[in-house]
């Protein structure tokens, strides 16, 4: 047996073994082990390459070519198997993660917008169109913002703990904090923080210690405030007239203003809308009866002064309205208490779809 032949036989054996093992491999890890074992820095083929230096030039040339061919063949076998394994893995995943795109979609449970949220959104849309911005503030208020700044005297019944929720103060605190009894403190804060002209509406949750069929300890209000140099009672009437007609979607809705009293406005008024009560059924916009929907007035000069606005330079109007009451009127909800019961059947009945966004052009009472 010649030297050449013996050497080739050697390499044939390595090749047969390596190619065989590559074909049998069941994982890329096994292929990598095989590659390192043969072609790695200390691999068998690499070791054989290192012996080339000791050969005569002719023998080295033949042996080198044979070793290179062996190296290439093993590398190709490993690559081919790696590609086959990757394809098999992809097939397996395609099969396992198969999606039936012909399945009908699962039914979505649609949420509903609570009538209070809907009513606030509608009011924001109406007053927004008139140039009002929405302002917000804390539910837990200081006595000054909720009462004192608003010209509500210390002996006023609204200040009694019978009507107002007071929070237990910390040691050394001057006046205990209150759960705001109206959203007016937000207007007070706005006047103190900003220069006129001011045109804001303030929707939000308010609290009173009151619980019966027509009163809830927490309820919702929206108040509005307009301050400028020449703002007058005509602006108040025009603005609230426009609001009532847009909100109830009745362009001819009769409206009247009756004198009233609030400590924070002078003069003060209450606004009524026309209705009929014929046959015990309330119908808005018809008949000779009247229904009160809000209180309003020109901001009291003392309140302006308390809020850092010079009453000789500026004047303005304000109004306040209970949200639940007008929501009940507009949407025919008979019982106040149901607003807070979180009864899903009630919400499905009286609630609104999220995509039914209130707009003036689309009509507010769809
Ligand atoms: C009602 C009556 C009203 C106001 C609220 C107000 C706020 C400031 C100054 C002056 Cl900061 N007035 N708010 C004025 C008149 C009436 O609410 O019946 N609310 C449910």
mmCIF file of C-alpha atoms and ligand atoms in Angstrom, residues 150 184-185 187-188 191 208 221-225 262 264-265 268-270 292 294-300 303 307 318-322, ligand 1:
data_model
loop_
_atom_site.group_PDB
_atom_site.id
_atom_site.type_symbol
_atom_site.label_atom_id
_atom_site.label_comp_id
_atom_site.label_asym_id
_atom_site.label_seq_id
_atom_site.Cartn_x
_atom_site.Cartn_y
_atom_site.Cartn_z
ATOM 1 C CA UNK A 150 -67.517 82.798 48.019
ATOM 2 C CA UNK A 184 -67.146 76.845 42.725
ATOM 3 C CA UNK A 185 -63.762 76.465 44.507
ATOM 4 C CA UNK A 187 -63.487 78.958 39.792
ATOM 5 C CA UNK A 188 -62.035 80.692 42.860
ATOM 6 C CA UNK A 191 -59.574 83.656 39.323
ATOM 7 C CA UNK A 208 -73.259 66.852 50.661
ATOM 8 C CA UNK A 221 -72.380 69.626 39.074
ATOM 9 C CA UNK A 222 -71.314 71.846 36.296
ATOM 10 C CA UNK A 223 -70.598 75.474 36.945
ATOM 11 C CA UNK A 224 -69.577 78.219 34.562
ATOM 12 C CA UNK A 225 -67.781 81.515 34.991
ATOM 13 C CA UNK A 262 -77.078 83.179 46.416
ATOM 14 C CA UNK A 264 -71.881 84.641 45.772
ATOM 15 C CA UNK A 265 -73.938 86.442 43.104
ATOM 16 C CA UNK A 268 -79.069 86.210 41.407
ATOM 17 C CA UNK A 269 -81.569 84.291 39.327
ATOM 18 C CA UNK A 270 -82.913 80.856 38.618
ATOM 19 C CA UNK A 292 -86.170 75.026 37.218
ATOM 20 C CA UNK A 294 -80.124 76.047 37.108
ATOM 21 C CA UNK A 295 -79.044 78.932 39.324
ATOM 22 C CA UNK A 296 -77.025 81.895 38.132
ATOM 23 C CA UNK A 297 -76.153 85.540 38.642
ATOM 24 C CA UNK A 298 -73.581 88.301 38.367
ATOM 25 C CA UNK A 299 -70.517 87.463 40.451
ATOM 26 C CA UNK A 300 -70.696 89.360 43.758
ATOM 27 C CA UNK A 303 -66.221 87.449 45.620
ATOM 28 C CA UNK A 307 -60.271 86.291 44.317
ATOM 29 C CA UNK A 318 -71.628 82.538 36.946
ATOM 30 C CA UNK A 319 -74.035 79.644 36.942
ATOM 31 C CA UNK A 320 -74.409 76.234 38.511
ATOM 32 C CA UNK A 321 -76.453 73.218 37.558
ATOM 33 C CA UNK A 322 -76.952 69.682 38.832
HETATM 34 C C1 LIG B 1 -77.204 76.011 41.728
HETATM 35 C C2 LIG B 1 -76.675 77.397 41.753
HETATM 36 C C3 LIG B 1 -74.764 78.689 41.278
HETATM 37 C C4 LIG B 1 -72.755 79.927 41.094
HETATM 38 C C5 LIG B 1 -73.407 78.740 41.259
HETATM 39 C C6 LIG B 1 -70.528 80.907 41.365
HETATM 40 C C7 LIG B 1 -69.188 80.654 41.445
HETATM 41 C C8 LIG B 1 -68.323 81.704 41.715
HETATM 42 C C9 LIG B 1 -68.771 82.940 41.882
HETATM 43 C C10 LIG B 1 -70.118 83.149 41.774
HETATM 44 CL CL1 LIG B 1 -66.672 81.384 41.879
HETATM 45 N N1 LIG B 1 -70.975 82.153 41.526
HETATM 46 N N2 LIG B 1 -71.376 79.894 41.112
HETATM 47 C C11 LIG B 1 -73.502 81.089 40.932
HETATM 48 C C12 LIG B 1 -74.863 81.030 40.953
HETATM 49 C C13 LIG B 1 -75.517 79.827 41.127
HETATM 50 O O1 LIG B 1 -75.334 77.455 41.447
HETATM 51 O O2 LIG B 1 -78.339 75.827 41.863
HETATM 52 N N3 LIG B 1 -76.340 75.031 41.537
HETATM 53 C C14 LIG B 1 -76.724 73.674 41.463
#
